[in-house]
PDB file of C-alpha atoms in Angstrom:
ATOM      1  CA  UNK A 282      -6.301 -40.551  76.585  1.00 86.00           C
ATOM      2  CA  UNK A 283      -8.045 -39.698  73.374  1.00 90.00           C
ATOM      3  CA  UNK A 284      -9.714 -36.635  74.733  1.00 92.00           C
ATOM      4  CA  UNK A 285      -6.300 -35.298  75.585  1.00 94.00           C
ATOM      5  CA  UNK A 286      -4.945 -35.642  72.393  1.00 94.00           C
ATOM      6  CA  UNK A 287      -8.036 -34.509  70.551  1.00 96.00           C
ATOM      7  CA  UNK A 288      -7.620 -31.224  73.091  1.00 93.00           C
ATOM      8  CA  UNK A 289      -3.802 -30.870  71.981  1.00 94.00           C
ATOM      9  CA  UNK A 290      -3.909 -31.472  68.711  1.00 95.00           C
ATOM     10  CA  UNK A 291      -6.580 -32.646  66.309  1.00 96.00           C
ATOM     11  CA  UNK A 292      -4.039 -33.281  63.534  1.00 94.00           C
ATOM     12  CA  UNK A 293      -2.355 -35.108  65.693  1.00 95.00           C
ATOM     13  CA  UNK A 294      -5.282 -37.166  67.003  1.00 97.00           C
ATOM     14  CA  UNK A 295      -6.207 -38.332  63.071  1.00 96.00           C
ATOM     15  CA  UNK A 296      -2.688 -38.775  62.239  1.00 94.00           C
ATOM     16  CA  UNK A 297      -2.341 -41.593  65.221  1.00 96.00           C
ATOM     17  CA  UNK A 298      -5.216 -43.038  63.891  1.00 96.00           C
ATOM     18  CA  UNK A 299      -3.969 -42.913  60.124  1.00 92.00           C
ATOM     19  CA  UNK A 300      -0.792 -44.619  61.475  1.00 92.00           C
ATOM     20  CA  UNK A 301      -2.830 -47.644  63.375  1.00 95.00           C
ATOM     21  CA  UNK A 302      -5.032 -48.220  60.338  1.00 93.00           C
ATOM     22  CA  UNK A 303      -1.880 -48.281  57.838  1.00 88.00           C
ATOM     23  CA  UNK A 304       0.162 -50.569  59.830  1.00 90.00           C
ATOM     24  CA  UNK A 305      -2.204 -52.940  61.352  1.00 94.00           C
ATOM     25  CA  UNK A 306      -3.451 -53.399  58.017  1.00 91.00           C
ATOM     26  CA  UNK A 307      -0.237 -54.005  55.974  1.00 87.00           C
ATOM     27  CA  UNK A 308       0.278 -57.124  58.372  1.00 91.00           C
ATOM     28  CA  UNK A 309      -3.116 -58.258  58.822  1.00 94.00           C
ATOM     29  CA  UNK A 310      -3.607 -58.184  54.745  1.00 91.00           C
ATOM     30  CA  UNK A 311      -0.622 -60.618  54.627  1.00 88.00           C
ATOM     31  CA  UNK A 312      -1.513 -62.926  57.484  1.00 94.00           C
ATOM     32  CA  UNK A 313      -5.186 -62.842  55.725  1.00 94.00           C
ATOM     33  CA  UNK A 314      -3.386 -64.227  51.985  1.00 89.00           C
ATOM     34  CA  UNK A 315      -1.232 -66.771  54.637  1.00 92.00           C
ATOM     35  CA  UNK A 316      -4.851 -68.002  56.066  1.00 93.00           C
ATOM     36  CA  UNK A 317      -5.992 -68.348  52.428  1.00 91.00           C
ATOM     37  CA  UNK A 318      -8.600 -66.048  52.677  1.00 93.00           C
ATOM     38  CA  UNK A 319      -8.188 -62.842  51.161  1.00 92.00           C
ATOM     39  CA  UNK A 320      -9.052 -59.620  53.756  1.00 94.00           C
ATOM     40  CA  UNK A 321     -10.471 -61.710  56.067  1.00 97.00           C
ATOM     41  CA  UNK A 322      -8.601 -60.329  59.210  1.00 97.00           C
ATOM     42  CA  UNK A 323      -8.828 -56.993  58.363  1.00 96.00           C
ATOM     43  CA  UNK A 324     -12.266 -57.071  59.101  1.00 98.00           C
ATOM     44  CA  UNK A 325     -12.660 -57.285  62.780  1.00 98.00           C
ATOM     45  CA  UNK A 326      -9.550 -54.724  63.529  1.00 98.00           C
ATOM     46  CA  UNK A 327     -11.355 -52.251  61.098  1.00 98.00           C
ATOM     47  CA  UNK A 328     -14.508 -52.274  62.819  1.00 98.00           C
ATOM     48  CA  UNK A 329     -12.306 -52.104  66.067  1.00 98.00           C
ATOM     49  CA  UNK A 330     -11.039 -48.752  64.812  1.00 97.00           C
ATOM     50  CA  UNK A 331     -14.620 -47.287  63.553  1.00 98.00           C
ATOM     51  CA  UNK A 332     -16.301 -48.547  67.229  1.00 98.00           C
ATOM     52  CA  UNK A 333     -13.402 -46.300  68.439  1.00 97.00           C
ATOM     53  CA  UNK A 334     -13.628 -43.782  66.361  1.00 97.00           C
ATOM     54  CA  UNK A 335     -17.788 -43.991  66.719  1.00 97.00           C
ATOM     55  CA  UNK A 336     -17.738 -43.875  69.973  1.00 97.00           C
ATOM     56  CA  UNK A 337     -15.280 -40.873  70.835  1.00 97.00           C
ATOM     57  CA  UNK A 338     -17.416 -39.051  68.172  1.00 97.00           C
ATOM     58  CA  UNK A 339     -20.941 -39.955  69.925  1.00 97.00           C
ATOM     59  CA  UNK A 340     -19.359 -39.208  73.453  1.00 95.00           C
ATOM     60  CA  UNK A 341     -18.286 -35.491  72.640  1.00 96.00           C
ATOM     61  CA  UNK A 342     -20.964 -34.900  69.770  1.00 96.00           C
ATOM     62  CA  UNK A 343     -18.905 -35.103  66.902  1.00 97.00           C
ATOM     63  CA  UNK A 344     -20.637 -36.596  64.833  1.00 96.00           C
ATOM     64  CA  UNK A 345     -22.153 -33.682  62.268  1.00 96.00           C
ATOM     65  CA  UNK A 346     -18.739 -31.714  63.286  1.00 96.00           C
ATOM     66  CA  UNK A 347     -17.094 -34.827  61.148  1.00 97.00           C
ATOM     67  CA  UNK A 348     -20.268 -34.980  58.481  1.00 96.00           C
ATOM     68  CA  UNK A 349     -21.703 -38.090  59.486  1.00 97.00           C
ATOM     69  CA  UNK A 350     -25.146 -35.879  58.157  1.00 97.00           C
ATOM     70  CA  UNK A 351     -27.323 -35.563  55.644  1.00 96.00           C
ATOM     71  CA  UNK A 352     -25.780 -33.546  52.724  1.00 97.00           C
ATOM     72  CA  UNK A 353     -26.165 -29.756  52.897  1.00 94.00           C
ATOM     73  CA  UNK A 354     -27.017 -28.373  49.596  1.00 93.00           C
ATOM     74  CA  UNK A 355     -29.213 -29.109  46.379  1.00 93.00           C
ATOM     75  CA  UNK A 356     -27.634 -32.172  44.213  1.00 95.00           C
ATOM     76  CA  UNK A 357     -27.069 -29.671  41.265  1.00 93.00           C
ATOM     77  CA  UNK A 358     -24.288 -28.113  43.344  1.00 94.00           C
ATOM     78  CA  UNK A 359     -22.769 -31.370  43.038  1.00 96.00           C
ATOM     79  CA  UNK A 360     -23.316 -32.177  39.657  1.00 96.00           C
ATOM     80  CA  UNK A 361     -26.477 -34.574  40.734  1.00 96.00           C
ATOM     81  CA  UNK A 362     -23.885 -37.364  42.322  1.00 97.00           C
ATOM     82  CA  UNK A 363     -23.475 -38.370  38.666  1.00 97.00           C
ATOM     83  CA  UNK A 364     -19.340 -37.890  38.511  1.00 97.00           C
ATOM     84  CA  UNK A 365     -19.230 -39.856  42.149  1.00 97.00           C
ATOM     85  CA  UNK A 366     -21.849 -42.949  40.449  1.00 97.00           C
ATOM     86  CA  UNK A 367     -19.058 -42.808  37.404  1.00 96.00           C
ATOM     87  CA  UNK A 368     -16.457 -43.459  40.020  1.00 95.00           C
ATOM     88  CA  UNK A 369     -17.911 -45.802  42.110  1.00 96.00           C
ATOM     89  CA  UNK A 370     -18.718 -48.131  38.972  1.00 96.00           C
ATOM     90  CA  UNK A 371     -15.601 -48.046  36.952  1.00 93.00           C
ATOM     91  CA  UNK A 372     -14.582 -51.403  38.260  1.00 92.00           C
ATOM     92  CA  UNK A 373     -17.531 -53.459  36.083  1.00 94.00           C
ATOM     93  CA  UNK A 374     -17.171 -50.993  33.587  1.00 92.00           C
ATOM     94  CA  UNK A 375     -15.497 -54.039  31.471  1.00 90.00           C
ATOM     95  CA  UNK A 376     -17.623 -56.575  32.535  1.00 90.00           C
ATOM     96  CA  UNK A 377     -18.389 -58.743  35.933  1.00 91.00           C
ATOM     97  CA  UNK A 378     -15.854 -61.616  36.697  1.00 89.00           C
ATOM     98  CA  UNK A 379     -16.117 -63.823  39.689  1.00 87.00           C
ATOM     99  CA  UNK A 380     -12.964 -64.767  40.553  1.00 85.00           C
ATOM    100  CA  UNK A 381     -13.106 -66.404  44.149  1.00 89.00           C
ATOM    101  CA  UNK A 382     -15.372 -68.885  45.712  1.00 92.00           C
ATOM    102  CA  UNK A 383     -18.735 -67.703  47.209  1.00 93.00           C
ATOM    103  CA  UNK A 384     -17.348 -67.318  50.570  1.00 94.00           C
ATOM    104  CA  UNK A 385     -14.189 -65.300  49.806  1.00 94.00           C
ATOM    105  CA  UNK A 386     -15.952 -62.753  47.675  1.00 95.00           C
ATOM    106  CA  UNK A 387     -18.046 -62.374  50.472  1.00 96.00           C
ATOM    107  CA  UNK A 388     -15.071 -61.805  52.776  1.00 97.00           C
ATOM    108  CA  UNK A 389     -13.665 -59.435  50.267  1.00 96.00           C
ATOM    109  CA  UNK A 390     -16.919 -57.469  49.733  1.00 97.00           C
ATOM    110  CA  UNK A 391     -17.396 -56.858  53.360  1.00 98.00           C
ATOM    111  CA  UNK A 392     -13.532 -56.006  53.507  1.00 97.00           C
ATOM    112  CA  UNK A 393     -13.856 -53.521  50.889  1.00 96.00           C
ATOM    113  CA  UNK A 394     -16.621 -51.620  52.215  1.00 97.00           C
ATOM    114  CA  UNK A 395     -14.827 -51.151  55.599  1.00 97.00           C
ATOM    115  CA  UNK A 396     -12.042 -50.336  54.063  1.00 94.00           C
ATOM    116  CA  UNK A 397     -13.945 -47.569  52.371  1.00 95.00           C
ATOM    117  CA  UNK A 398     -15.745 -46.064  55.402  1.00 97.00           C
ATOM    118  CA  UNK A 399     -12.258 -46.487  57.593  1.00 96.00           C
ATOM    119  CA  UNK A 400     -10.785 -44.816  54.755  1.00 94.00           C
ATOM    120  CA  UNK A 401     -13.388 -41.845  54.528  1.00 96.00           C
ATOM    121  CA  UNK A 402     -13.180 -41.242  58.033  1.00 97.00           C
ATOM    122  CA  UNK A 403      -9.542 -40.942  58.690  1.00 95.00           C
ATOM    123  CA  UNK A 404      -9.068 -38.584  55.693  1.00 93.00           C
ATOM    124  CA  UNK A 405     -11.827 -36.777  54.709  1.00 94.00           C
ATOM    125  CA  UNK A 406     -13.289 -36.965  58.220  1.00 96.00           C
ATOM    126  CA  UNK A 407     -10.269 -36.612  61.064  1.00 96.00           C
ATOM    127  CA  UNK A 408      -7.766 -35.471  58.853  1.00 95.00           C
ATOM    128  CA  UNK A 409      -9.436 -32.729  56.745  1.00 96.00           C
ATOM    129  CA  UNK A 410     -11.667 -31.153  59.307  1.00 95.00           C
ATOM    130  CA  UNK A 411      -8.898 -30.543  61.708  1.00 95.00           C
ATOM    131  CA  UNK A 412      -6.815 -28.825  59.011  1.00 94.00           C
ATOM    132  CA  UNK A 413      -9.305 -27.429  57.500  1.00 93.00           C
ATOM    133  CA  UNK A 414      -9.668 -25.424  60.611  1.00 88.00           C
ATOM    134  CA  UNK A 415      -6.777 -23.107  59.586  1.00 87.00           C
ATOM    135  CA  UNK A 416      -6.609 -23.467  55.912  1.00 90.00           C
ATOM    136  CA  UNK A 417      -8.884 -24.958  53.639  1.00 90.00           C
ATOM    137  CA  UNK A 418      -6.815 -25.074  50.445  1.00 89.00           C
ATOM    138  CA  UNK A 419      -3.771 -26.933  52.595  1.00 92.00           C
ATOM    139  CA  UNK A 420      -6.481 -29.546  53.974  1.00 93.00           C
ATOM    140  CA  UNK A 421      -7.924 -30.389  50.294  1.00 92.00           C
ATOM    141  CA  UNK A 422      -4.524 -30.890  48.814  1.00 91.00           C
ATOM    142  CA  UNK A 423      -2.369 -32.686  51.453  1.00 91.00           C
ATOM    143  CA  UNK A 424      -5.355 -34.961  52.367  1.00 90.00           C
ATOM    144  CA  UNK A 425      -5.965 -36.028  48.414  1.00 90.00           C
ATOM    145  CA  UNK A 426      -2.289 -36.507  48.103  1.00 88.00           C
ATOM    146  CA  UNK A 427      -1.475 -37.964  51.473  1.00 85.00           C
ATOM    147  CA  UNK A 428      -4.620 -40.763  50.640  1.00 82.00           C
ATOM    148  CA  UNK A 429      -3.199 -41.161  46.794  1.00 80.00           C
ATOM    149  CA  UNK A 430       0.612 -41.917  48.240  1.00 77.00           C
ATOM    150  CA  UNK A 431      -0.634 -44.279  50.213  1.00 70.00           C
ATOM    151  CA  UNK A 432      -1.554 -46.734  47.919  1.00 64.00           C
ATOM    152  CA  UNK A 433       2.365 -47.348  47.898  1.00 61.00           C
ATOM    153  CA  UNK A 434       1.686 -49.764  50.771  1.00 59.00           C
ATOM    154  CA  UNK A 435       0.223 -51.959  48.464  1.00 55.00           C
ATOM    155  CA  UNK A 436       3.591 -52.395  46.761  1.00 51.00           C
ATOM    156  CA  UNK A 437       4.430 -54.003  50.406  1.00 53.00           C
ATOM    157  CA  UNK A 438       2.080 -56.139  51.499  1.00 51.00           C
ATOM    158  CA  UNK A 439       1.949 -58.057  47.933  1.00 52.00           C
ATOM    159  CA  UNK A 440      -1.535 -56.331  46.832  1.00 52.00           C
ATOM    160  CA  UNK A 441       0.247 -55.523  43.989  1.00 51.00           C
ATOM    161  CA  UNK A 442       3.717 -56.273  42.164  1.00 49.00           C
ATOM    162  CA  UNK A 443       3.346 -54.455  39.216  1.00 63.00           C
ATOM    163  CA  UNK A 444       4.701 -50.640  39.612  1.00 70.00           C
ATOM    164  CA  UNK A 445       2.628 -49.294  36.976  1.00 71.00           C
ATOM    165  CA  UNK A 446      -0.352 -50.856  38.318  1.00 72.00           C
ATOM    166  CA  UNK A 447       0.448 -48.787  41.744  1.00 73.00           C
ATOM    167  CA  UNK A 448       1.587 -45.401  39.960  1.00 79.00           C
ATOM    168  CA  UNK A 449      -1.746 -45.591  38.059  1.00 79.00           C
ATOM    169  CA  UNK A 450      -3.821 -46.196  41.608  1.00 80.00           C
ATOM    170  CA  UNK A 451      -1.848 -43.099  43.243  1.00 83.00           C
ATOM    171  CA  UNK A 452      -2.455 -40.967  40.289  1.00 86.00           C
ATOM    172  CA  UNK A 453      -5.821 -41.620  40.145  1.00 86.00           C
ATOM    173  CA  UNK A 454      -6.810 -42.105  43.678  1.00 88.00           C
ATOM    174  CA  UNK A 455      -5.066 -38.444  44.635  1.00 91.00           C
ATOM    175  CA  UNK A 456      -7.596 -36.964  41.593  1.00 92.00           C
ATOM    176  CA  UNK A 457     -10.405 -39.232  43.004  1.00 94.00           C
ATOM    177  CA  UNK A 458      -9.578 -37.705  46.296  1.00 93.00           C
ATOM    178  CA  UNK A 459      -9.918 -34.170  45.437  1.00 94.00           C
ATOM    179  CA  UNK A 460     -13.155 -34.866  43.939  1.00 96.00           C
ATOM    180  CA  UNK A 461     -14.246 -36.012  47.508  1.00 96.00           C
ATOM    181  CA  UNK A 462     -12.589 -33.056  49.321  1.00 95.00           C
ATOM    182  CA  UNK A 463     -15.049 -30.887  47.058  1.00 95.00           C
ATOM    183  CA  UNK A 464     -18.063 -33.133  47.861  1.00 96.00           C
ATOM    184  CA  UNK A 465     -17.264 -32.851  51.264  1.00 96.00           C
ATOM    185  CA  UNK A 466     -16.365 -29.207  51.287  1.00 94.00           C
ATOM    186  CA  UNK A 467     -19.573 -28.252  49.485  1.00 95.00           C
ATOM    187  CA  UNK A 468     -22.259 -31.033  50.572  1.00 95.00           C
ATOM    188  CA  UNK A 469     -20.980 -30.918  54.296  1.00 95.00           C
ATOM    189  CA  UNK A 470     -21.495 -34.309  54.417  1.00 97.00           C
ATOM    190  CA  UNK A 471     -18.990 -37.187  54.592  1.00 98.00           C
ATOM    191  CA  UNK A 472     -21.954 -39.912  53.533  1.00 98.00           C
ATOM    192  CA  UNK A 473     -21.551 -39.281  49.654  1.00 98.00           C
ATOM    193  CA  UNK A 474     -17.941 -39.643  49.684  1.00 97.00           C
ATOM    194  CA  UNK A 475     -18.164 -43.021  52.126  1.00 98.00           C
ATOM    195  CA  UNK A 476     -20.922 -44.812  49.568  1.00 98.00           C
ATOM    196  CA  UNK A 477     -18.824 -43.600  46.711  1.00 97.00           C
ATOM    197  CA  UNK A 478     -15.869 -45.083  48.018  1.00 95.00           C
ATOM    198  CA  UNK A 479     -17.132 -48.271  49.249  1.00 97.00           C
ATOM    199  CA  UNK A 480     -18.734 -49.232  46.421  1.00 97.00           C
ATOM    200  CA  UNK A 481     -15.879 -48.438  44.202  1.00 94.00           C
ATOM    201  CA  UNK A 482     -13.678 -50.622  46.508  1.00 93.00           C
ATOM    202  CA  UNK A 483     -16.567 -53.511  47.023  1.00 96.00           C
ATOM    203  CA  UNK A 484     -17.198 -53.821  43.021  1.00 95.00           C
ATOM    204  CA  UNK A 485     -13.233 -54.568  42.584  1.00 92.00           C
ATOM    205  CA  UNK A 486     -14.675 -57.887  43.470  1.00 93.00           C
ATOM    206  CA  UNK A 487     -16.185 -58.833  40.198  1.00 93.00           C
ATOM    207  CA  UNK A 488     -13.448 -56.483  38.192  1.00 91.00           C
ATOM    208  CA  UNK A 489     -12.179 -58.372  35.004  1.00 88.00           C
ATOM    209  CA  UNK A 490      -8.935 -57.771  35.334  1.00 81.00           C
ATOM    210  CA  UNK A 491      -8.055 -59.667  32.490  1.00 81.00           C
ATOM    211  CA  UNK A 492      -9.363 -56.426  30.423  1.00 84.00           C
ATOM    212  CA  UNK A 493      -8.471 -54.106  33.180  1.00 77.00           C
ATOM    213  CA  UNK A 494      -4.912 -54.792  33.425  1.00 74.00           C
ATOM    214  CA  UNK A 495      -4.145 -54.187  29.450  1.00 81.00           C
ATOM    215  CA  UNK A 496      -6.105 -50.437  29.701  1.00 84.00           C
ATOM    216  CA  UNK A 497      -5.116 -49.389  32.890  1.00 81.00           C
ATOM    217  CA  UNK A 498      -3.454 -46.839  31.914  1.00 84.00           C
ATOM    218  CA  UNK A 499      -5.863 -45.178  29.643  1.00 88.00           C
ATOM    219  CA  UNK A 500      -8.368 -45.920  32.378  1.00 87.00           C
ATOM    220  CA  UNK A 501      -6.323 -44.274  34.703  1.00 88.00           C
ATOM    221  CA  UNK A 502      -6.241 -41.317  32.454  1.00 89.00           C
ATOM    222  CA  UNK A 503      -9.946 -41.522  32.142  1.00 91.00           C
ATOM    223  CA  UNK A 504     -10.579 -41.131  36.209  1.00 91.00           C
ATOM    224  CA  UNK A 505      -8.254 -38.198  36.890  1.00 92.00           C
ATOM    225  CA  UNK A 506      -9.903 -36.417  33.827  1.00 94.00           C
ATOM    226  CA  UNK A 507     -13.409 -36.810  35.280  1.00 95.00           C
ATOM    227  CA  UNK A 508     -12.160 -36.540  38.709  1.00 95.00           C
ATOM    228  CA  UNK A 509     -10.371 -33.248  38.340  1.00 93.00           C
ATOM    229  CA  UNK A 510     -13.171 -32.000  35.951  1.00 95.00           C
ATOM    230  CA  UNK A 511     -15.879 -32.421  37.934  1.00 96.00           C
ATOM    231  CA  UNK A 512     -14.178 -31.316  41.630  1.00 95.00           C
ATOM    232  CA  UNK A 513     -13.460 -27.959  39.492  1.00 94.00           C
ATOM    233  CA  UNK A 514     -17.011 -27.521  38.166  1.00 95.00           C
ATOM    234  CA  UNK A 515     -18.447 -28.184  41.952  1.00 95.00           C
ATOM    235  CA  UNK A 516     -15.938 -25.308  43.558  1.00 92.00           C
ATOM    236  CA  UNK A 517     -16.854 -22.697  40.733  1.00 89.00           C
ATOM    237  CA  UNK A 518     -20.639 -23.923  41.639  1.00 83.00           C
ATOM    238  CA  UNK A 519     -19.853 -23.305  45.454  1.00 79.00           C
ATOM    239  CA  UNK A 520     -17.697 -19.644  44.684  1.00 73.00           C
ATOM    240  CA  UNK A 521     -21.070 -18.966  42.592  1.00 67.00           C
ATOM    241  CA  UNK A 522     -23.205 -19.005  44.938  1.00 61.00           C
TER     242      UNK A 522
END
């Protein structure tokens, strides 16, 4: 069944997927707060989806058509990973803060870094390469803004309640996500953006958010300034060369 909608339509085949991973999630997030244990379900239905999506890719050898490969070009072409390190640390720029017991960060961590490489995957992976196919401009900006708008689930399954807190993650996380698209464009290799994306997710586990929460915005403002910066200098790099 997955082959034929692959052979129909590849935008298609990662939008089913984006669908699965959105919804499932939204409820298994709350039944994982109802269990007391933050994430905790999330993480055997998001390996469920990567085994899936693993082992369609392995079957038809997909997996350097989707960049699971090493990266393609010299690190100065993207700025030496430095912006993407910047990025992936921002949550213990202000400090480390354990907030849950040992067992629940652990959940969380794990959680987090799933999330990430699920994440990666479906947009950067599925969703850009097959638009990509017919215009690379189109697949950059709808899959930054597509992955920025949906941080508006979090508004519904009780991640957040604060609607600044969420306009400041879509801002950011669209800018975040066309610094990806240009990693991916340029490195032709998905693994930067899925380390630089787990770990930023991961670290939100020792976040002070007491500090956090009274800068976001300016914080905000800092990431989609060295986001945007940086996914500009590493296209004029690329049209360079």
């Amino acid at each position: 069944m997955l082959e034929k909608l692959y052979k129909k339509s590849e935008v298609w085949f990662a939008v089913v997927f984006i669908i699965a991973y959105v919804v499932g999630n939204s409820f298994l997030i709350q039944a994982s707060e109802s269990a007391g244990i933050e994430m905790v379900y999330t993480i055997p239905y998001n390996l469920l989806l990567l085994g899936i999506m693993f082992v369609f890719m392995g079957k038809n050898q997909l997996l350097g058509y989707y960049g699971i490969n090493r990266v393609k070009c010299e690190a100065n072409r993207l700025l030496y990973y430095v912006p993407l390190i910047v990025i992936a640390t921002v949550n213990i720029w202000f400090g480390v803060c354990f907030k849950m017991d040992m067992l629940a960060t652990a959940v969380y961590f794990a959680a987090m870094i799933i999330t990430g490489i699920v994440e990666e995957m479906l947009f950067r992976g599925l969703l850009f390469k097959a638009m990509s196919k017919s215009n690379v401009r189109s697949a950059i900006i709808v899959t930054s803004i597509t992955f920025g708008i949906g941080h508006i689930v979090n508004l519904v399954n009780g991640n957040s309640v604060d609607y600044v807190e969420t306009i400041c993650q879509i801002l950011y996380a669209v800018a975040i996500g066309f610094l990806l698209a240009a990693v991916l464009y340029v490195g032709e290799s998905l693994l930067p953006c899925i380390i630089t994306h787990s770990m930023l997710n991961a670290l939100s586990s020792f976040s002070n958010e007491t500090v956090i929460d009274n800068i976001q915005i300016p914080v905000s403002v800092i990431l989609c300034v060295i986001s945007a910066v940086s996914a500009v200098l590493i296209f004029r790099n690329a049209n360079r060369e």
